[in-house]
Short mmCIF file of C-alpha atoms and ligand atoms in Angstrom, two decimals:
data_model
loop_
_atom_site.label_atom_id
_atom_site.label_comp_id
_atom_site.label_asym_id
_atom_site.label_seq_id
_atom_site.Cartn_x
_atom_site.Cartn_y
_atom_site.Cartn_z
CA MET P 190 -0.96 -15.96 -4.72
CA VAL P 191 -4.67 -14.93 -3.75
CA ASP P 192 -7.76 -16.21 -4.17
CA LEU P 193 -10.62 -13.99 -4.87
CA ASN P 194 -13.66 -16.08 -5.38
CA GLY P 195 -14.10 -17.18 -2.29
CA GLN P 196 -15.18 -13.52 -1.29
CA TYR P 197 -17.06 -12.66 -4.28
CA GLN P 198 -19.11 -15.54 -3.14
CA ASP P 199 -19.59 -14.16 -0.17
CA ILE P 200 -20.90 -10.93 -1.50
CA LYS P 201 -22.40 -12.28 -4.43
CA ASP P 202 -26.35 -11.36 -3.78
CA GLN P 203 -25.34 -7.56 -2.90
CA VAL P 204 -22.95 -7.10 -5.53
CA ASN P 205 -25.24 -8.66 -8.02
CA ARG P 206 -28.23 -6.37 -7.29
CA ALA P 207 -26.25 -3.41 -6.84
CA ILE P 208 -24.53 -3.96 -10.63
CA ALA P 209 -28.17 -4.79 -12.03
CA ASN P 210 -29.39 -1.59 -9.86
CA ILE P 211 -26.72 1.00 -11.95
CA MET P 212 -27.19 -0.53 -15.28
CA GLU P 213 -31.01 -0.41 -14.55
CA THR P 214 -30.07 3.49 -13.78
CA THR P 215 -27.51 4.22 -16.33
CA ALA P 216 -25.46 6.17 -12.54
CA PHE P 217 -22.34 5.23 -14.20
CA ILE P 218 -19.68 7.83 -12.84
CA ASN P 219 -20.83 10.04 -10.18
CA GLY P 220 -23.61 7.73 -9.57
CA PRO P 221 -25.31 7.43 -5.30
CA GLU P 222 -23.53 4.40 -5.42
CA VAL P 223 -19.85 6.52 -5.58
CA HIS P 224 -20.56 8.78 -3.25
CA ALA P 225 -22.47 6.25 -0.52
CA PHE P 226 -19.23 4.28 -0.35
CA GLN P 227 -16.75 8.31 0.43
CA THR P 228 -18.93 9.12 3.34
CA GLU P 229 -18.48 4.97 4.40
CA LEU P 230 -14.73 5.00 4.02
CA GLU P 231 -14.75 8.46 5.89
CA GLU P 232 -16.43 7.14 8.33
CA TYR P 233 -14.54 4.01 8.59
CA LEU P 234 -10.94 5.60 8.51
CA GLY P 235 -11.77 8.62 10.55
CA ILE P 236 -11.63 11.59 8.14
CA ARG P 237 -13.12 14.25 7.12
CA HIS P 238 -12.70 13.78 3.17
CA VAL P 239 -12.32 11.11 1.21
CA ILE P 240 -12.06 11.85 -2.55
CA PRO P 241 -12.18 8.62 -4.82
CA CYS P 242 -10.17 8.39 -8.09
CA ALA P 243 -9.32 5.46 -10.93
CA ASN P 244 -6.36 4.24 -9.64
CA GLY P 245 -3.53 4.40 -7.04
CA THR P 246 -1.45 5.80 -8.76
CA ASP P 247 -3.16 8.68 -9.81
CA ALA P 248 -4.43 9.24 -6.35
CA LEU P 249 -0.40 9.96 -5.66
CA GLN P 250 -0.15 12.22 -8.59
CA ILE P 251 -3.31 14.09 -7.82
CA ALA P 252 -1.87 14.60 -4.20
CA MET P 253 1.19 16.06 -5.18
CA MET P 254 -0.53 18.56 -8.14
CA GLY P 255 -3.35 19.35 -4.87
CA LEU P 256 -0.11 20.23 -2.88
CA GLY P 257 1.51 22.55 -5.12
CA LEU P 258 4.09 20.79 -5.44
CA LYS P 259 6.71 22.52 -8.94
CA PRO P 260 9.61 21.16 -10.67
CA GLY P 261 12.23 20.39 -8.94
CA ASP P 262 11.23 20.10 -6.25
CA GLU P 263 12.96 17.39 -4.28
CA VAL P 264 10.36 14.29 -2.94
CA ILE P 265 11.98 11.68 -0.80
CA THR P 266 10.22 7.89 -0.97
CA ALA P 267 11.75 4.58 -0.57
CA ASP P 268 14.03 2.63 -2.48
CA PHE P 269 12.47 -0.88 -2.03
CA THR P 270 8.49 -0.53 -3.00
CA PHE P 271 6.56 -0.79 -5.99
CA ALA P 272 7.39 1.79 -8.70
CA ALA P 273 4.48 3.93 -8.66
CA THR P 274 5.24 5.90 -6.16
CA VAL P 275 8.66 7.17 -7.98
CA GLU P 276 7.48 7.27 -11.21
CA VAL P 277 4.19 10.07 -10.07
CA ILE P 278 6.96 11.90 -8.72
CA ALA P 279 9.04 11.97 -12.11
CA LEU P 280 6.33 12.23 -13.66
CA LEU P 281 5.66 15.67 -12.29
CA GLN P 282 9.52 16.71 -12.77
CA LEU P 283 9.70 16.57 -9.24
CA THR P 284 13.12 15.02 -8.62
CA PRO P 285 12.54 11.69 -6.80
CA VAL P 286 15.29 11.49 -3.73
CA LEU P 287 15.34 7.54 -2.99
CA VAL P 288 16.64 6.31 0.38
CA ASP P 289 17.32 2.91 1.47
CA VAL P 290 14.96 1.18 4.31
CA ASP P 291 14.58 -0.32 8.01
CA PRO P 292 15.82 -4.42 7.46
CA ASP P 293 13.77 -5.79 9.91
CA THR P 294 9.78 -4.24 8.45
CA PHE P 295 10.88 -3.16 4.81
CA ASN P 296 9.61 0.30 5.52
CA ILE P 297 11.60 3.47 4.61
CA ASP P 298 14.60 4.44 7.44
CA LEU P 299 14.15 7.76 9.42
CA LYS P 300 17.82 8.07 9.35
CA ALA P 301 18.35 7.92 5.75
CA ILE P 302 15.75 10.52 5.29
CA GLU P 303 17.12 12.63 7.63
CA LYS P 304 20.31 12.76 6.01
CA ALA P 305 18.38 12.98 3.27
CA ILE P 306 16.47 16.60 3.52
CA THR P 307 18.21 19.90 1.25
CA PRO P 308 16.63 23.10 1.85
CA LYS P 309 15.60 21.48 -1.78
CA THR P 310 13.06 18.78 0.07
CA LYS P 311 9.08 19.39 -0.24
CA ALA P 312 7.76 16.53 1.09
CA ILE P 313 7.99 12.89 2.37
CA VAL P 314 6.44 9.81 0.96
CA PRO P 315 6.92 6.48 3.45
CA VAL P 316 4.78 3.83 1.90
CA HIS P 317 3.73 1.10 4.01
CA LEU P 318 4.59 -1.52 2.98
CA PHE P 319 3.00 -5.04 2.96
CA GLY P 320 0.99 -3.66 5.15
CA GLN P 321 2.34 -2.49 8.45
CA CYS P 322 2.99 1.68 8.74
CA ALA P 323 6.19 3.33 8.69
CA PRO P 324 7.43 4.71 11.47
CA MET P 325 5.06 7.86 11.59
CA GLU P 326 5.05 9.58 14.93
CA ALA P 327 9.19 10.20 14.42
CA ILE P 328 8.04 11.13 10.20
CA LEU P 329 5.38 13.34 10.83
CA ALA P 330 8.28 14.94 13.78
CA LEU P 331 10.79 15.08 10.93
CA ALA P 332 8.80 16.87 8.12
CA LYS P 333 7.32 19.96 10.90
CA LYS P 334 10.37 20.83 11.81
CA HIS P 335 11.89 20.72 8.10
CA GLY P 336 8.02 22.71 7.20
CA LEU P 337 7.72 19.14 4.38
CA TYR P 338 4.29 17.83 3.77
CA VAL P 339 3.91 13.70 4.21
CA ILE P 340 1.63 12.52 1.36
CA GLU P 341 1.18 8.58 2.83
CA ASP P 342 1.34 5.76 0.10
CA ASN P 343 -1.34 3.44 1.79
CA ALA P 344 -2.10 0.85 -1.43
CA GLN P 345 -0.90 -1.75 1.15
CA ALA P 346 -1.94 -1.01 4.54
CA ILE P 347 -5.46 0.01 3.80
CA GLY P 348 -7.52 -0.81 8.00
CA ALA P 349 -4.07 -0.73 9.28
CA ASP P 350 -3.79 1.01 12.80
CA TYR P 351 -0.48 3.20 14.03
CA THR P 352 -0.12 3.23 17.64
CA PHE P 353 1.68 6.28 18.79
CA ASN P 354 4.04 6.36 22.04
CA ASP P 355 1.15 7.87 24.35
CA GLY P 356 -1.40 4.62 23.06
CA SER P 357 -3.44 6.52 20.72
CA LYS P 358 -4.10 4.88 17.32
CA LYS P 359 -5.30 6.14 14.10
CA LYS P 360 -5.95 4.46 10.43
CA ALA P 361 -2.95 4.37 8.08
CA GLY P 362 -3.40 6.65 5.54
CA THR P 363 -4.99 9.55 7.72
CA LEU P 364 -2.03 10.39 9.68
CA GLY P 365 0.30 13.06 7.02
CA HIS P 366 -1.43 16.15 4.72
CA VAL P 367 -2.95 13.29 2.70
CA GLY P 368 -3.13 9.65 2.18
CA CYS P 369 -3.15 7.66 -1.09
CA THR P 370 -5.25 4.25 -1.80
CA SER P 371 -5.33 1.97 -4.53
CA PHE P 372 -8.51 -0.39 -4.46
CA PHE P 373 -6.64 -2.58 -7.37
CA PRO P 374 -8.47 -6.54 -6.87
CA SER P 375 -5.67 -8.13 -5.60
CA LYS P 376 -5.00 -5.06 -2.67
CA ASN P 377 -6.45 -5.83 1.29
CA LEU P 378 -9.62 -3.85 0.13
CA GLY P 379 -10.08 -4.41 -3.74
CA CYS P 380 -12.76 -4.01 -6.30
CA TYR P 381 -13.85 -5.65 -9.44
CA GLY P 382 -11.25 -3.13 -11.87
CA ASP P 383 -9.37 -0.06 -10.86
CA GLY P 384 -9.76 2.25 -8.45
CA GLY P 385 -8.56 4.14 -5.75
CA ALA P 386 -8.99 6.92 -3.00
CA ILE P 387 -6.87 9.94 -1.80
CA PHE P 388 -7.51 10.54 2.26
CA THR P 389 -6.81 14.09 4.11
CA ASN P 390 -8.29 16.20 6.76
CA ASP P 391 -7.61 19.39 5.64
CA ASP P 392 -10.82 21.18 3.77
CA GLU P 393 -8.85 23.68 1.39
CA LEU P 394 -6.70 20.81 0.29
CA ALA P 395 -10.21 18.28 -0.33
CA HIS P 396 -11.52 21.25 -2.56
CA THR P 397 -8.59 21.26 -4.49
CA LEU P 398 -8.08 17.25 -5.17
CA ARG P 399 -12.24 17.58 -5.76
CA GLY P 400 -11.69 20.14 -8.97
CA ILE P 401 -8.09 18.08 -10.12
CA VAL P 402 -9.60 15.15 -10.09
CA ASN P 403 -11.94 16.93 -12.47
CA HIS P 404 -10.42 18.52 -14.78
CA GLY P 405 -9.99 21.59 -12.96
CA MET P 406 -13.18 22.15 -12.89
CA TYR P 407 -14.93 23.90 -10.03
CA GLU P 408 -18.00 25.37 -11.48
CA ARG P 409 -19.13 23.12 -14.85
CA TYR P 410 -16.96 24.41 -17.77
CA HIS P 411 -14.81 26.45 -15.57
CA HIS P 412 -11.54 25.47 -15.52
CA ASP P 413 -9.19 27.25 -12.37
CA VAL P 414 -6.60 24.55 -12.06
CA VAL P 415 -4.60 22.21 -14.73
CA GLY P 416 -6.37 19.09 -13.25
CA VAL P 417 -7.04 15.00 -14.47
CA ASN P 418 -9.50 12.87 -15.37
CA SER P 419 -9.54 10.73 -12.77
CA ARG P 420 -12.52 8.98 -11.10
CA LEU P 421 -14.25 6.11 -9.63
CA ASP P 422 -17.04 3.79 -11.26
CA SER P 423 -19.92 3.53 -9.60
CA ILE P 424 -19.43 -0.39 -10.36
CA GLN P 425 -16.66 -0.88 -8.48
CA ALA P 426 -18.06 1.82 -5.70
CA ALA P 427 -20.75 -1.35 -5.16
CA VAL P 428 -17.78 -4.23 -4.71
CA LEU P 429 -16.18 -1.57 -2.67
CA ARG P 430 -19.43 -0.90 -0.31
CA ALA P 431 -19.98 -4.70 0.02
CA LYS P 432 -16.34 -5.23 1.37
CA LEU P 433 -16.10 -2.03 3.50
CA PRO P 434 -18.13 -3.67 6.01
CA LYS P 435 -16.45 -6.53 5.94
CA LEU P 436 -12.11 -5.33 6.03
CA ASP P 437 -11.72 -5.65 9.54
CA ALA P 438 -12.38 -9.46 9.19
CA TYR P 439 -10.68 -9.95 5.97
CA CYS P 440 -7.44 -8.16 7.74
CA ASN P 441 -8.49 -10.57 10.43
CA ARG P 442 -7.46 -13.64 7.75
CA ARG P 443 -4.18 -12.26 7.22
CA ARG P 444 -2.74 -11.43 10.41
CA GLU P 445 -3.90 -15.39 11.22
CA ALA P 446 -2.73 -16.66 8.15
CA ALA P 447 0.07 -14.74 8.62
CA ARG P 448 0.86 -16.14 12.73
CA LYS P 449 0.36 -19.94 11.46
CA TYR P 450 3.43 -19.26 9.19
CA SER P 451 5.34 -17.75 11.23
CA ASN P 452 4.67 -20.16 14.12
CA ALA P 453 5.45 -22.95 11.25
CA PHE P 454 8.73 -20.87 11.05
CA THR P 455 9.75 -21.21 14.02
CA GLY P 456 13.52 -22.17 15.11
CA GLN P 457 14.29 -21.96 11.34
CA LYS P 458 17.79 -20.27 10.84
CA ASN P 459 17.93 -19.50 7.44
CA ILE P 460 15.21 -17.99 7.46
CA ILE P 461 13.49 -14.68 9.10
CA VAL P 462 9.86 -13.80 9.49
CA PRO P 463 8.34 -10.77 9.13
CA LYS P 464 8.12 -8.32 12.55
CA THR P 465 5.48 -6.51 13.77
CA VAL P 466 6.86 -3.68 15.42
CA ASN P 467 4.39 -0.94 15.75
CA GLY P 468 2.01 -1.03 19.32
CA CYS P 469 2.57 -4.90 19.26
CA GLU P 470 4.89 -6.89 19.73
CA GLY P 471 4.52 -10.50 17.56
CA ILE P 472 1.19 -10.93 15.37
CA CYS P 473 -1.38 -10.24 17.48
CA ASP P 474 -5.33 -11.32 17.81
CA SER P 475 -6.66 -7.54 19.08
CA CYS P 476 -5.06 -4.91 16.83
CA ASP P 477 -4.43 -3.98 12.98
CA CYS P 478 -0.98 -3.76 13.90
CA HIS P 479 -0.63 -5.05 10.79
CA VAL P 480 -2.46 -6.37 7.87
CA PHE P 481 -0.75 -8.46 5.88
CA HIS P 482 -1.22 -7.38 2.45
CA GLN P 483 1.88 -9.89 1.67
CA TYR P 484 3.63 -12.39 3.82
CA THR P 485 7.28 -12.16 2.98
CA LEU P 486 10.07 -13.83 4.62
CA ARG P 487 13.84 -13.55 3.99
CA ILE P 488 15.95 -16.53 3.27
CA THR P 489 19.22 -16.09 4.33
CA ASN P 490 21.46 -19.08 2.38
CA GLY P 491 21.46 -17.45 -0.50
CA LYS P 492 18.63 -20.17 -1.72
CA ARG P 493 16.10 -17.67 -2.60
CA ASP P 494 16.16 -17.63 -6.02
CA ALA P 495 16.43 -21.78 -5.30
CA LEU P 496 13.66 -21.68 -3.72
CA VAL P 497 11.16 -19.79 -5.94
CA LYS P 498 12.06 -22.60 -8.86
CA TYR P 499 11.20 -24.73 -6.45
CA LEU P 500 7.93 -23.96 -5.41
CA ALA P 501 6.89 -23.39 -9.26
CA GLU P 502 7.45 -27.02 -9.58
CA GLN P 503 5.65 -27.50 -6.58
CA GLY P 504 2.82 -25.46 -8.17
CA ILE P 505 2.85 -22.90 -4.92
CA PRO P 506 3.27 -19.39 -6.09
CA CYS P 507 5.32 -17.21 -4.54
CA GLY P 508 6.25 -13.19 -5.37
CA VAL P 509 9.46 -11.45 -5.26
CA TYR P 510 8.49 -7.90 -4.26
CA TYR P 511 10.85 -6.33 -5.01
CA PRO P 512 13.18 -8.31 -7.49
CA ILE P 513 15.58 -4.29 -8.42
CA PRO P 514 16.19 -1.89 -5.66
CA LEU P 515 14.37 1.29 -7.88
CA HIS P 516 17.69 3.98 -7.45
CA LYS P 517 18.81 0.78 -10.16
CA GLN P 518 16.11 1.42 -12.68
CA LYS P 519 17.20 2.08 -16.08
CA ALA P 520 13.58 5.28 -15.99
CA TYR P 521 15.45 6.99 -12.43
CA ALA P 522 18.68 5.99 -12.03
CA ASP P 523 20.62 8.84 -11.23
CA THR P 524 24.61 9.65 -10.78
CA ARG P 525 23.72 11.62 -6.80
CA TYR P 526 22.97 7.99 -5.46
CA GLN P 527 25.74 5.89 -4.67
CA GLU P 528 25.18 1.75 -4.03
CA ALA P 529 27.00 3.03 -0.06
CA HIS P 530 23.65 4.63 0.22
CA PHE P 531 21.28 1.16 -0.37
CA PRO P 532 22.84 -1.90 1.63
CA VAL P 533 19.97 -2.88 2.68
CA THR P 534 18.26 -2.42 0.18
CA ASN P 535 20.82 -4.00 -2.26
CA GLN P 536 20.48 -7.42 0.28
CA LEU P 537 16.31 -7.29 0.47
CA VAL P 538 15.80 -7.60 -3.15
CA ASN P 539 18.35 -11.07 -3.08
CA GLU P 540 17.03 -12.48 -0.50
CA VAL P 541 13.06 -11.53 -0.03
CA ILE P 542 10.27 -13.66 -1.36
CA SER P 543 6.66 -13.49 -0.71
CA LEU P 544 4.55 -16.83 0.01
CA PRO P 545 0.32 -16.97 -1.06
CA MET P 546 -1.49 -14.16 1.58
CA HIS P 547 -5.05 -13.95 1.02
CA THR P 548 -8.32 -14.84 3.03
CA GLU P 549 -9.33 -17.81 2.17
CA LEU P 550 -6.01 -20.16 3.04
CA ASP P 551 -6.89 -23.23 5.10
CA ASP P 552 -4.47 -24.38 7.69
CA GLU P 553 -3.53 -27.09 5.18
CA GLN P 554 -2.32 -25.04 2.62
CA ILE P 555 -0.47 -23.55 5.37
CA GLY P 556 0.95 -26.05 6.83
CA PHE P 557 1.86 -28.19 3.10
CA ILE P 558 3.66 -24.92 1.92
CA ALA P 559 5.40 -24.56 5.24
CA LYS P 560 6.62 -27.58 5.39
CA LYS P 561 7.83 -27.50 1.15
CA VAL P 562 9.72 -24.05 1.98
CA ILE P 563 11.83 -25.51 5.64
CA GLU P 564 12.57 -28.63 3.26
CA PHE P 565 14.00 -27.49 0.60
CA ILE P 566 15.94 -24.31 2.71
CA ASN P 567 17.20 -27.00 5.27
CA SER P 568 18.44 -29.60 1.78
C1 PLP W 206 -0.70 -1.23 -6.01
C2 PLP W 206 0.02 0.14 -5.45
C3 PLP W 206 0.37 1.82 -6.18
C4 PLP W 206 -0.30 1.63 -7.13
O1 PLP W 206 -2.19 1.32 -7.27
P1 PLP W 206 -2.51 0.95 -8.77
O2 PLP W 206 -3.97 1.16 -8.48
O3 PLP W 206 -2.36 -0.06 -8.87
O4 PLP W 206 -2.12 2.15 -9.14
C5 PLP W 206 0.96 2.63 -5.37
N1 PLP W 206 1.57 1.84 -4.37
C6 PLP W 206 2.23 0.85 -3.80
C7 PLP W 206 3.03 0.69 -3.00
C8 PLP W 206 1.12 -0.62 -4.42
O5 PLP W 206 1.64 -1.43 -4.04
#
């Protein structure tokens, strides 16, 4: 599904030198590499504050702690996402409110959010799934109207642009009150272990978050709030510093691969290719409308499971993200949920299949994979 060695070969000297230097200087935690990365990412994103932390799940948890969400507060998020998003809501004893998604983009459905808002709702967590932003302009307007926080789960869309109706653009993760990302190795900007970060333009919130990641300390051994221990290692920061200048090129490679896949699937009546809806028609050359963390097809003739098996037999990796809606997971079941509220998620879990997607795919591989998929679906 992913090939990370090509990227490493390209940045090997820089990464190895930086890691050797960390070994010599023993600045393993909160070293200069972490501070430099923080500043470089702030510049790249055009945001006032980046707060590095240990992983993307922590980033979401710390964001919710920093906003002062309290047990019983309702937090609306998508039924069709990785469990981390809802896990931290539940862990903090907030009440997760799962809602359905849009069949074209796989992202949270605006109307479903609107219907789910109650007097207890405190926040919305849009997940920019598979590399494309949720409908943020409308979500931000809705949140403003109801006085809600917007926490972006940007684990899959770092580097993506969001285009507003007036044509202006902002980077994914910088649109809401706070944005969260993951540097897990297979993410679009991945380190060589775990890592994550929180973004905000709010100076006061940034200060709060910097304390929470470090045991609630704002002054050494003075613990003002209950915090956690969540830090980005210097070694991971060094890897990320080598990769950040290449992130746009990485995104272009992914988009290029996505375009080639979609061209190969043109005219296939049982296959729906991913749609790009924000700012661009199709998969464009000129902007980061979609950064294709995953390239995800919908197989509409009931042969998805058989295709997964067939591709495995052919030695072609594939993935089903995600096979079970969160509202059907034991940990997150809730008597308030009705199946009629989740028609799209319930359908997508049976139709989606993600094909290999990374920066090292060549034309031959893409052509071979597409040919095998098409042959099998029409057989
Ligand atoms: C990967 C991911 C996370 C969690 O990130 P970790 O760094 O693995 O904790 C959260 N949300 C989404 C949508 C993800 O894809």
